[in-house]
Structure formats: C-alpha cells, structure tokens
Amino acid sequence: MADEVKTTPETKGPTHEKARALVDAIEAGKHEVPADPAPLVCKPTRIESWRVFKIMSEFVDGFELIGKYGLAATFFGSERTGEGAPMYEAARALSGALAKKGFAIITGGAQGIMQAANQGAFEAGGQSVGLNIRLAAKQAFNKYLTDSAWFDHFFVRKVMLTYSSDVYIYFPGGFGTLDEFFEIVTLIQTAKIKRLPIVLYGKEYWTPILELFQKELCDKYATISQNEMDLFKVVDSLDEAYDYIVKNVTC
C-alpha cells in the first residue's frame, strides 16, 4: 500500500521519488477509474492517476494471455474485406494450414481479414486468439475465437501483437495495417526485437508500395538501406506463403 512505503537515507532521492509517485498513482487509480472514460484528444492539464493503473492492468492481462501460447502467427489486414472475397479466403486457407501445423493464430479479433484468419484456425481445430480494441464505432469480436482480450489503448494492443508471434503476416489493409507493418519493420530494423519472418500477401497490393520504398526511400533519398528491403517477403499464393513460413520460422 502507498502508506506502507518507508523512507530511509538510502531510499531518498530521485529514484525513490519516482517509485513513490508510481505507487501513489496505482493506489489512486484503483479508486478513480471512471466507468466511461473520455478519450485523450489533447494534452491533459493534469496527470490522471487512474490512466497509469489502467495501462498497467492492460499490459498484465495481455502478457498473461499471450504467455499461454507457444508457436504462433499473427495476421494483419483490413477489417473491411468481406467473406468470400479472394483475400478473405486466402487468409482463411493459410491460417487453417498453419493451425494444423501447430501455430496458434493471433489477430485483432474483429471482422475482415482478422475474422478470416480466426475462422481458418477455428475450423481446423486450432487455437484462435483475438486481441480487440474498443472504438467509438462499436467493434465486436468475431465468432471464431477460442481466447480473447479487450484493450483500450492501441499501443498496448500493438505490443501484444508484436511479442506474441513467430511470424507476421500482412494482407492488404488501410492505415491501421500499414501502421502495424511499419511498427514491426522498425522494431526489427533497430534490433528491438529479433528478426522474424514478415510475409506480405498479395503482390498487386504490395508491389506499388515497395516500389515507392525502393525508388524514393532507398535510391533517391537514402533514408533506408538496400539490405532493409530484404526484411520482408512478398508472396502471392497459399503454397508460397506456407512454404516460406514453415521454412523460415526457427523458434
């Protein structure tokens, strides 16, 4: 408890003050978490202690959930891709094949490509996990999950999606998918996480983006190096994706 923290000559100073502030924030946060918190839309005028506690609790719950799984593959892609679409069926087939190989399938837990990947794993009798985000526009879990968790903070959810897997598989998507792609590539580029396979599914979608990387970022502006263009693999079929993943996942 906050009132049990004792100060000694050895514990005085900046480090102790930070520890004491953290303990106080957690204790206050336990009693101050609002039932329906307003979003952070600008810099707050004061530190809201409950937010610290809420963020910590999301990290704890998230790590406990992903800690239950060994070999795993995370799928990313648009939530707008409908059932029956070519990319939906490709994600469904690939996840099913990987589930049969022993991979737990991890997604954002909502619709579109996420649902397709969960569906494939579920139908194959595998582990199908959804890590969903609460949004103003209601976003429900899909019905093909064997385990799940809600998050209020995108950055906590992204950490869970990052540290839960042995391979990252990206289908065509929007801002969110590209944000998650850049997050993983940057973490590998900077050696914050070990190098793991990154699979980009769908040459028609990914080729113009990668051409931009090559011509502008690499050749013209030299803001990335040529070897960093090899951090990901573009595939265009179920067999190509499956064979590459099985061959390159070495965890």
PDB file of C-alpha atoms in Angstrom:
ATOM      1  CA  MET A   1       0.000   0.000   0.000  1.00  0.00           C
ATOM      2  CA  ALA A   2       1.086   3.589  -0.578  1.00  0.00           C
ATOM      3  CA  ASP A   3       1.204   4.405   3.153  1.00  0.00           C
ATOM      4  CA  GLU A   4       3.479   1.407   3.806  1.00  0.00           C
ATOM      5  CA  VAL A   5       6.375   2.820   1.749  1.00  0.00           C
ATOM      6  CA  LYS A   6       9.057   3.904   4.199  1.00  0.00           C
ATOM      7  CA  THR A   7      11.783   6.455   3.515  1.00  0.00           C
ATOM      8  CA  THR A   8      15.316   5.757   4.680  1.00  0.00           C
ATOM      9  CA  PRO A   9      18.524   7.667   3.945  1.00  0.00           C
ATOM     10  CA  GLU A  10      19.326   5.018   1.360  1.00  0.00           C
ATOM     11  CA  THR A  11      15.989   5.387  -0.439  1.00  0.00           C
ATOM     12  CA  LYS A  12      15.786   9.179  -0.580  1.00  0.00           C
ATOM     13  CA  GLY A  13      16.394  10.854  -3.917  1.00  0.00           C
ATOM     14  CA  PRO A  14      15.011  10.894  -7.474  1.00  0.00           C
ATOM     15  CA  THR A  15      14.677   7.126  -7.779  1.00  0.00           C
ATOM     16  CA  HIS A  16      12.700   6.852  -4.563  1.00  0.00           C
ATOM     17  CA  GLU A  17      10.503   9.789  -5.506  1.00  0.00           C
ATOM     18  CA  LYS A  18       9.629   8.149  -8.841  1.00  0.00           C
ATOM     19  CA  ALA A  19       8.851   4.860  -7.124  1.00  0.00           C
ATOM     20  CA  ARG A  20       6.682   6.613  -4.556  1.00  0.00           C
ATOM     21  CA  ALA A  21       4.836   8.518  -7.280  1.00  0.00           C
ATOM     22  CA  LEU A  22       4.149   5.265  -9.126  1.00  0.00           C
ATOM     23  CA  VAL A  23       2.828   3.554  -6.002  1.00  0.00           C
ATOM     24  CA  ASP A  24       0.615   6.559  -5.233  1.00  0.00           C
ATOM     25  CA  ALA A  25      -0.693   6.600  -8.819  1.00  0.00           C
ATOM     26  CA  ILE A  26      -1.591   2.919  -8.688  1.00  0.00           C
ATOM     27  CA  GLU A  27      -3.373   3.269  -5.362  1.00  0.00           C
ATOM     28  CA  ALA A  28      -5.286   6.327  -6.540  1.00  0.00           C
ATOM     29  CA  GLY A  29      -6.056   4.679  -9.841  1.00  0.00           C
ATOM     30  CA  LYS A  30      -7.734   1.744  -8.152  1.00  0.00           C
ATOM     31  CA  HIS A  31     -10.409   4.080  -6.859  1.00  0.00           C
ATOM     32  CA  GLU A  32     -10.620   6.624  -9.674  1.00  0.00           C
ATOM     33  CA  VAL A  33     -11.136   4.645 -12.894  1.00  0.00           C
ATOM     34  CA  PRO A  34     -14.270   6.128 -14.469  1.00  0.00           C
ATOM     35  CA  ALA A  35     -16.904   3.802 -15.865  1.00  0.00           C
ATOM     36  CA  ASP A  36     -16.839   5.525 -19.257  1.00  0.00           C
ATOM     37  CA  PRO A  37     -13.572   7.477 -19.592  1.00  0.00           C
ATOM     38  CA  ALA A  38     -13.282  10.278 -22.113  1.00  0.00           C
ATOM     39  CA  PRO A  39     -10.625   9.771 -24.814  1.00  0.00           C
ATOM     40  CA  LEU A  40      -7.328  11.632 -24.715  1.00  0.00           C
ATOM     41  CA  VAL A  41      -7.806  14.143 -27.514  1.00  0.00           C
ATOM     42  CA  CYS A  42      -5.261  16.702 -26.385  1.00  0.00           C
ATOM     43  CA  LYS A  43      -2.591  17.177 -23.758  1.00  0.00           C
ATOM     44  CA  PRO A  44      -4.245  16.761 -20.334  1.00  0.00           C
ATOM     45  CA  THR A  45      -3.972  19.602 -17.841  1.00  0.00           C
ATOM     46  CA  ARG A  46      -3.102  17.156 -15.073  1.00  0.00           C
ATOM     47  CA  ILE A  47      -1.926  13.585 -14.727  1.00  0.00           C
ATOM     48  CA  GLU A  48      -4.919  11.310 -14.302  1.00  0.00           C
ATOM     49  CA  SER A  49      -3.630   8.629 -11.955  1.00  0.00           C
ATOM     50  CA  TRP A  50      -6.234   6.095 -12.995  1.00  0.00           C
ATOM     51  CA  ARG A  51      -4.824   6.037 -16.547  1.00  0.00           C
ATOM     52  CA  VAL A  52      -1.497   4.733 -15.219  1.00  0.00           C
ATOM     53  CA  PHE A  53      -3.267   1.926 -13.411  1.00  0.00           C
ATOM     54  CA  LYS A  54      -5.439   1.128 -16.432  1.00  0.00           C
ATOM     55  CA  ILE A  55      -2.433   0.923 -18.764  1.00  0.00           C
ATOM     56  CA  MET A  56      -0.564  -1.313 -16.331  1.00  0.00           C
ATOM     57  CA  SER A  57      -3.532  -3.629 -15.955  1.00  0.00           C
ATOM     58  CA  GLU A  58      -3.852  -3.971 -19.739  1.00  0.00           C
ATOM     59  CA  PHE A  59      -0.189  -4.930 -20.023  1.00  0.00           C
ATOM     60  CA  VAL A  60      -0.502  -7.504 -17.243  1.00  0.00           C
ATOM     61  CA  ASP A  61      -3.658  -9.059 -18.689  1.00  0.00           C
ATOM     62  CA  GLY A  62      -2.208  -9.051 -22.192  1.00  0.00           C
ATOM     63  CA  PHE A  63       1.069 -10.718 -21.255  1.00  0.00           C
ATOM     64  CA  GLU A  64      -0.780 -13.333 -19.222  1.00  0.00           C
ATOM     65  CA  LEU A  65      -2.922 -14.158 -22.265  1.00  0.00           C
ATOM     66  CA  ILE A  66      -0.146 -14.407 -24.864  1.00  0.00           C
ATOM     67  CA  GLY A  67       2.040 -16.274 -22.399  1.00  0.00           C
ATOM     68  CA  LYS A  68      -0.270 -19.261 -22.763  1.00  0.00           C
ATOM     69  CA  TYR A  69       0.776 -19.860 -26.367  1.00  0.00           C
ATOM     70  CA  GLY A  70       3.962 -21.186 -27.898  1.00  0.00           C
ATOM     71  CA  LEU A  71       4.345 -21.271 -31.671  1.00  0.00           C
ATOM     72  CA  ALA A  72       2.138 -18.513 -33.098  1.00  0.00           C
ATOM     73  CA  ALA A  73       1.397 -16.488 -36.240  1.00  0.00           C
ATOM     74  CA  THR A  74      -0.125 -13.009 -36.224  1.00  0.00           C
ATOM     75  CA  PHE A  75      -2.357 -11.963 -39.129  1.00  0.00           C
ATOM     76  CA  PHE A  76      -2.972  -8.322 -40.060  1.00  0.00           C
ATOM     77  CA  GLY A  77      -5.274  -6.871 -42.716  1.00  0.00           C
ATOM     78  CA  SER A  78      -8.353  -4.824 -43.459  1.00  0.00           C
ATOM     79  CA  GLU A  79     -11.480  -5.307 -41.368  1.00  0.00           C
ATOM     80  CA  ARG A  80     -13.440  -4.248 -44.476  1.00  0.00           C
ATOM     81  CA  THR A  81     -12.604  -7.352 -46.504  1.00  0.00           C
ATOM     82  CA  GLY A  82     -15.850  -9.321 -46.804  1.00  0.00           C
ATOM     83  CA  GLU A  83     -16.475 -13.037 -46.586  1.00  0.00           C
ATOM     84  CA  GLY A  84     -15.997 -14.720 -49.929  1.00  0.00           C
ATOM     85  CA  ALA A  85     -13.529 -12.105 -51.225  1.00  0.00           C
ATOM     86  CA  PRO A  86     -10.304 -13.605 -52.646  1.00  0.00           C
ATOM     87  CA  MET A  87      -8.142 -12.179 -49.860  1.00  0.00           C
ATOM     88  CA  TYR A  88     -10.594 -13.338 -47.180  1.00  0.00           C
ATOM     89  CA  GLU A  89     -10.488 -16.890 -48.492  1.00  0.00           C
ATOM     90  CA  ALA A  90      -6.696 -16.788 -48.848  1.00  0.00           C
ATOM     91  CA  ALA A  91      -6.281 -15.714 -45.217  1.00  0.00           C
ATOM     92  CA  ARG A  92      -8.737 -18.361 -44.096  1.00  0.00           C
ATOM     93  CA  ALA A  93      -6.920 -21.117 -46.010  1.00  0.00           C
ATOM     94  CA  LEU A  94      -3.444 -20.035 -44.871  1.00  0.00           C
ATOM     95  CA  SER A  95      -4.410 -19.788 -41.209  1.00  0.00           C
ATOM     96  CA  GLY A  96      -6.080 -23.173 -41.367  1.00  0.00           C
ATOM     97  CA  ALA A  97      -2.950 -24.762 -42.819  1.00  0.00           C
ATOM     98  CA  LEU A  98      -0.756 -23.116 -40.176  1.00  0.00           C
ATOM     99  CA  ALA A  99      -3.127 -24.133 -37.375  1.00  0.00           C
ATOM    100  CA  LYS A 100      -2.823 -27.754 -38.497  1.00  0.00           C
ATOM    101  CA  LYS A 101       0.957 -27.294 -38.341  1.00  0.00           C
ATOM    102  CA  GLY A 102       0.675 -26.276 -34.686  1.00  0.00           C
ATOM    103  CA  PHE A 103       0.571 -22.475 -34.909  1.00  0.00           C
ATOM    104  CA  ALA A 104      -1.756 -20.523 -32.646  1.00  0.00           C
ATOM    105  CA  ILE A 105      -3.383 -17.848 -34.827  1.00  0.00           C
ATOM    106  CA  ILE A 106      -3.387 -14.324 -33.373  1.00  0.00           C
ATOM    107  CA  THR A 107      -5.426 -11.444 -34.831  1.00  0.00           C
ATOM    108  CA  GLY A 108      -7.049  -8.183 -33.850  1.00  0.00           C
ATOM    109  CA  GLY A 109     -10.198 -10.206 -33.187  1.00  0.00           C
ATOM    110  CA  ALA A 110     -12.652  -8.202 -35.296  1.00  0.00           C
ATOM    111  CA  GLN A 111     -14.003  -8.692 -38.819  1.00  0.00           C
ATOM    112  CA  GLY A 112     -12.476  -8.841 -42.304  1.00  0.00           C
ATOM    113  CA  ILE A 113      -9.043 -10.438 -42.612  1.00  0.00           C
ATOM    114  CA  MET A 114      -8.952 -10.877 -38.843  1.00  0.00           C
ATOM    115  CA  GLN A 115     -12.128 -12.937 -38.914  1.00  0.00           C
ATOM    116  CA  ALA A 116     -10.890 -14.903 -41.916  1.00  0.00           C
ATOM    117  CA  ALA A 117      -7.705 -15.913 -40.100  1.00  0.00           C
ATOM    118  CA  ASN A 118      -9.586 -16.807 -36.926  1.00  0.00           C
ATOM    119  CA  GLN A 119     -12.133 -18.764 -38.935  1.00  0.00           C
ATOM    120  CA  GLY A 120      -9.462 -20.828 -40.658  1.00  0.00           C
ATOM    121  CA  ALA A 121      -7.826 -21.704 -37.348  1.00  0.00           C
ATOM    122  CA  PHE A 122     -11.144 -22.440 -35.659  1.00  0.00           C
ATOM    123  CA  GLU A 123     -12.336 -24.725 -38.446  1.00  0.00           C
ATOM    124  CA  ALA A 124      -9.005 -26.561 -38.334  1.00  0.00           C
ATOM    125  CA  GLY A 125      -9.458 -27.201 -34.610  1.00  0.00           C
ATOM    126  CA  GLY A 126      -6.583 -24.883 -33.680  1.00  0.00           C
ATOM    127  CA  GLN A 127      -6.036 -22.064 -31.219  1.00  0.00           C
ATOM    128  CA  SER A 128      -7.693 -18.866 -32.424  1.00  0.00           C
ATOM    129  CA  VAL A 129      -6.942 -15.713 -30.414  1.00  0.00           C
ATOM    130  CA  GLY A 130      -8.381 -12.198 -30.810  1.00  0.00           C
ATOM    131  CA  LEU A 131      -6.891  -9.037 -29.292  1.00  0.00           C
ATOM    132  CA  ASN A 132      -9.563  -6.424 -29.919  1.00  0.00           C
ATOM    133  CA  ILE A 133      -9.654  -2.654 -29.411  1.00  0.00           C
ATOM    134  CA  ARG A 134     -12.546  -0.623 -28.032  1.00  0.00           C
ATOM    135  CA  LEU A 135     -13.509   2.083 -30.533  1.00  0.00           C
ATOM    136  CA  ALA A 136     -16.147   4.801 -30.640  1.00  0.00           C
ATOM    137  CA  ALA A 137     -17.627   2.941 -33.605  1.00  0.00           C
ATOM    138  CA  LYS A 138     -18.501  -0.329 -31.902  1.00  0.00           C
ATOM    139  CA  GLN A 139     -16.192  -3.154 -32.950  1.00  0.00           C
ATOM    140  CA  ALA A 140     -17.304  -6.631 -31.924  1.00  0.00           C
ATOM    141  CA  PHE A 141     -15.342  -9.848 -31.626  1.00  0.00           C
ATOM    142  CA  ASN A 142     -15.788 -12.285 -34.472  1.00  0.00           C
ATOM    143  CA  LYS A 143     -17.343 -15.658 -33.637  1.00  0.00           C
ATOM    144  CA  TYR A 144     -14.313 -17.825 -34.377  1.00  0.00           C
ATOM    145  CA  LEU A 145     -12.234 -17.253 -31.233  1.00  0.00           C
ATOM    146  CA  THR A 146     -11.073 -19.693 -28.607  1.00  0.00           C
ATOM    147  CA  ASP A 147      -9.484 -16.941 -26.489  1.00  0.00           C
ATOM    148  CA  SER A 148      -9.687 -13.153 -26.464  1.00  0.00           C
ATOM    149  CA  ALA A 149      -8.994  -9.866 -24.699  1.00  0.00           C
ATOM    150  CA  TRP A 150     -10.180  -6.249 -24.967  1.00  0.00           C
ATOM    151  CA  PHE A 151      -7.817  -3.251 -24.991  1.00  0.00           C
ATOM    152  CA  ASP A 152      -8.481   0.466 -24.635  1.00  0.00           C
ATOM    153  CA  HIS A 153      -5.016   1.554 -25.747  1.00  0.00           C
ATOM    154  CA  PHE A 154      -3.709   0.873 -29.238  1.00  0.00           C
ATOM    155  CA  PHE A 155      -0.079   0.907 -28.086  1.00  0.00           C
ATOM    156  CA  VAL A 156      -0.683  -1.837 -25.518  1.00  0.00           C
ATOM    157  CA  ARG A 157      -2.505  -3.945 -28.084  1.00  0.00           C
ATOM    158  CA  LYS A 158       0.335  -3.455 -30.573  1.00  0.00           C
ATOM    159  CA  VAL A 159       2.849  -4.673 -28.006  1.00  0.00           C
ATOM    160  CA  MET A 160       0.811  -7.851 -27.538  1.00  0.00           C
ATOM    161  CA  LEU A 161       0.541  -8.418 -31.295  1.00  0.00           C
ATOM    162  CA  THR A 162       4.290  -7.807 -31.601  1.00  0.00           C
ATOM    163  CA  TYR A 163       5.520 -10.085 -28.845  1.00  0.00           C
ATOM    164  CA  SER A 164       3.041 -12.909 -29.324  1.00  0.00           C
ATOM    165  CA  SER A 165       4.294 -14.388 -32.585  1.00  0.00           C
ATOM    166  CA  ASP A 166       6.983 -16.135 -34.586  1.00  0.00           C
ATOM    167  CA  VAL A 167       5.830 -14.745 -37.952  1.00  0.00           C
ATOM    168  CA  TYR A 168       3.889 -11.644 -39.030  1.00  0.00           C
ATOM    169  CA  ILE A 169       1.529 -11.989 -41.995  1.00  0.00           C
ATOM    170  CA  TYR A 170       0.133  -8.864 -43.663  1.00  0.00           C
ATOM    171  CA  PHE A 171      -2.788  -8.913 -46.069  1.00  0.00           C
ATOM    172  CA  PRO A 172      -3.977  -5.740 -47.850  1.00  0.00           C
ATOM    173  CA  GLY A 173      -5.308  -3.158 -45.435  1.00  0.00           C
ATOM    174  CA  GLY A 174      -5.650   0.504 -44.586  1.00  0.00           C
ATOM    175  CA  PHE A 175      -3.917   2.919 -42.231  1.00  0.00           C
ATOM    176  CA  GLY A 176      -4.080   0.508 -39.306  1.00  0.00           C
ATOM    177  CA  THR A 177      -2.491  -2.375 -41.205  1.00  0.00           C
ATOM    178  CA  LEU A 178       0.271  -0.150 -42.583  1.00  0.00           C
ATOM    179  CA  ASP A 179       0.881   1.307 -39.124  1.00  0.00           C
ATOM    180  CA  GLU A 180       1.300  -2.196 -37.714  1.00  0.00           C
ATOM    181  CA  PHE A 181       3.600  -3.131 -40.610  1.00  0.00           C
ATOM    182  CA  PHE A 182       5.857  -0.117 -40.058  1.00  0.00           C
ATOM    183  CA  GLU A 183       5.907  -0.830 -36.327  1.00  0.00           C
ATOM    184  CA  ILE A 184       7.248  -4.350 -36.816  1.00  0.00           C
ATOM    185  CA  VAL A 185       9.731  -3.374 -39.541  1.00  0.00           C
ATOM    186  CA  THR A 186      11.094  -0.553 -37.367  1.00  0.00           C
ATOM    187  CA  LEU A 187      11.467  -2.810 -34.319  1.00  0.00           C
ATOM    188  CA  ILE A 188      13.415  -5.339 -36.382  1.00  0.00           C
ATOM    189  CA  GLN A 189      15.445  -2.643 -38.150  1.00  0.00           C
ATOM    190  CA  THR A 190      16.521  -1.177 -34.799  1.00  0.00           C
ATOM    191  CA  ALA A 191      17.083  -4.612 -33.205  1.00  0.00           C
ATOM    192  CA  LYS A 192      14.466  -4.009 -30.543  1.00  0.00           C
ATOM    193  CA  ILE A 193      13.072  -7.421 -31.413  1.00  0.00           C
ATOM    194  CA  LYS A 194      14.866 -10.285 -33.125  1.00  0.00           C
ATOM    195  CA  ARG A 195      14.439 -10.718 -36.834  1.00  0.00           C
ATOM    196  CA  LEU A 196      11.386 -12.824 -37.600  1.00  0.00           C
ATOM    197  CA  PRO A 197       9.702 -13.556 -40.948  1.00  0.00           C
ATOM    198  CA  ILE A 198       7.445 -10.803 -42.291  1.00  0.00           C
ATOM    199  CA  VAL A 199       5.123 -12.028 -45.041  1.00  0.00           C
ATOM    200  CA  LEU A 200       3.303  -9.594 -47.335  1.00  0.00           C
ATOM    201  CA  TYR A 201       0.455 -11.401 -49.078  1.00  0.00           C
ATOM    202  CA  GLY A 202      -0.777 -10.064 -52.439  1.00  0.00           C
ATOM    203  CA  LYS A 203       1.715  -8.747 -54.996  1.00  0.00           C
ATOM    204  CA  GLU A 204      -0.807  -6.474 -56.709  1.00  0.00           C
ATOM    205  CA  TYR A 205      -1.355  -4.564 -53.476  1.00  0.00           C
ATOM    206  CA  TRP A 206       2.188  -4.548 -52.094  1.00  0.00           C
ATOM    207  CA  THR A 207       4.263  -4.006 -55.252  1.00  0.00           C
ATOM    208  CA  PRO A 208       3.483  -0.261 -55.700  1.00  0.00           C
ATOM    209  CA  ILE A 209       4.225   0.351 -52.009  1.00  0.00           C
ATOM    210  CA  LEU A 210       7.543  -1.492 -52.200  1.00  0.00           C
ATOM    211  CA  GLU A 211       8.451   0.307 -55.414  1.00  0.00           C
ATOM    212  CA  LEU A 212       7.997   3.580 -53.526  1.00  0.00           C
ATOM    213  CA  PHE A 213      10.325   2.277 -50.813  1.00  0.00           C
ATOM    214  CA  GLN A 214      12.938   1.283 -53.394  1.00  0.00           C
ATOM    215  CA  LYS A 215      12.832   4.325 -55.691  1.00  0.00           C
ATOM    216  CA  GLU A 216      12.253   7.101 -53.171  1.00  0.00           C
ATOM    217  CA  LEU A 217      13.346   5.973 -49.711  1.00  0.00           C
ATOM    218  CA  CYS A 218      16.270   3.799 -50.773  1.00  0.00           C
ATOM    219  CA  ASP A 219      17.611   5.024 -54.147  1.00  0.00           C
ATOM    220  CA  LYS A 220      16.721   8.730 -54.163  1.00  0.00           C
ATOM    221  CA  TYR A 221      16.800   9.842 -50.529  1.00  0.00           C
ATOM    222  CA  ALA A 222      18.882   7.045 -48.944  1.00  0.00           C
ATOM    223  CA  THR A 223      16.661   7.075 -45.862  1.00  0.00           C
ATOM    224  CA  ILE A 224      16.734   3.274 -45.760  1.00  0.00           C
ATOM    225  CA  SER A 225      19.480   0.907 -46.905  1.00  0.00           C
ATOM    226  CA  GLN A 226      19.241  -1.741 -49.595  1.00  0.00           C
ATOM    227  CA  ASN A 227      19.562  -4.597 -47.120  1.00  0.00           C
ATOM    228  CA  GLU A 228      16.483  -3.283 -45.287  1.00  0.00           C
ATOM    229  CA  MET A 229      14.442  -4.031 -48.382  1.00  0.00           C
ATOM    230  CA  ASP A 230      15.044  -7.682 -47.524  1.00  0.00           C
ATOM    231  CA  LEU A 231      13.261  -7.547 -44.167  1.00  0.00           C
ATOM    232  CA  PHE A 232      10.020  -8.781 -45.748  1.00  0.00           C
ATOM    233  CA  LYS A 233       8.889 -11.351 -48.289  1.00  0.00           C
ATOM    234  CA  VAL A 234       6.113 -10.763 -50.848  1.00  0.00           C
ATOM    235  CA  VAL A 235       4.035 -13.823 -51.730  1.00  0.00           C
ATOM    236  CA  ASP A 236       1.050 -14.370 -53.986  1.00  0.00           C
ATOM    237  CA  SER A 237      -0.274 -17.838 -53.217  1.00  0.00           C
ATOM    238  CA  LEU A 238      -1.161 -20.127 -50.343  1.00  0.00           C
ATOM    239  CA  ASP A 239       1.612 -22.600 -51.165  1.00  0.00           C
ATOM    240  CA  GLU A 240       4.260 -19.890 -51.483  1.00  0.00           C
ATOM    241  CA  ALA A 241       3.261 -18.314 -48.170  1.00  0.00           C
ATOM    242  CA  TYR A 242       3.001 -21.610 -46.297  1.00  0.00           C
ATOM    243  CA  ASP A 243       6.321 -22.968 -47.587  1.00  0.00           C
ATOM    244  CA  TYR A 244       8.165 -19.739 -46.765  1.00  0.00           C
ATOM    245  CA  ILE A 245       6.745 -19.586 -43.240  1.00  0.00           C
ATOM    246  CA  VAL A 246       7.451 -23.227 -42.401  1.00  0.00           C
ATOM    247  CA  LYS A 247      10.984 -22.928 -43.748  1.00  0.00           C
ATOM    248  CA  ASN A 248      11.839 -19.657 -42.013  1.00  0.00           C
ATOM    249  CA  VAL A 249      10.182 -19.917 -38.609  1.00  0.00           C
ATOM    250  CA  THR A 250      13.001 -21.272 -36.477  1.00  0.00           C
ATOM    251  CA  CYS A 251      11.811 -20.532 -32.938  1.00  0.00           C
TER     252      CYS A 251
END
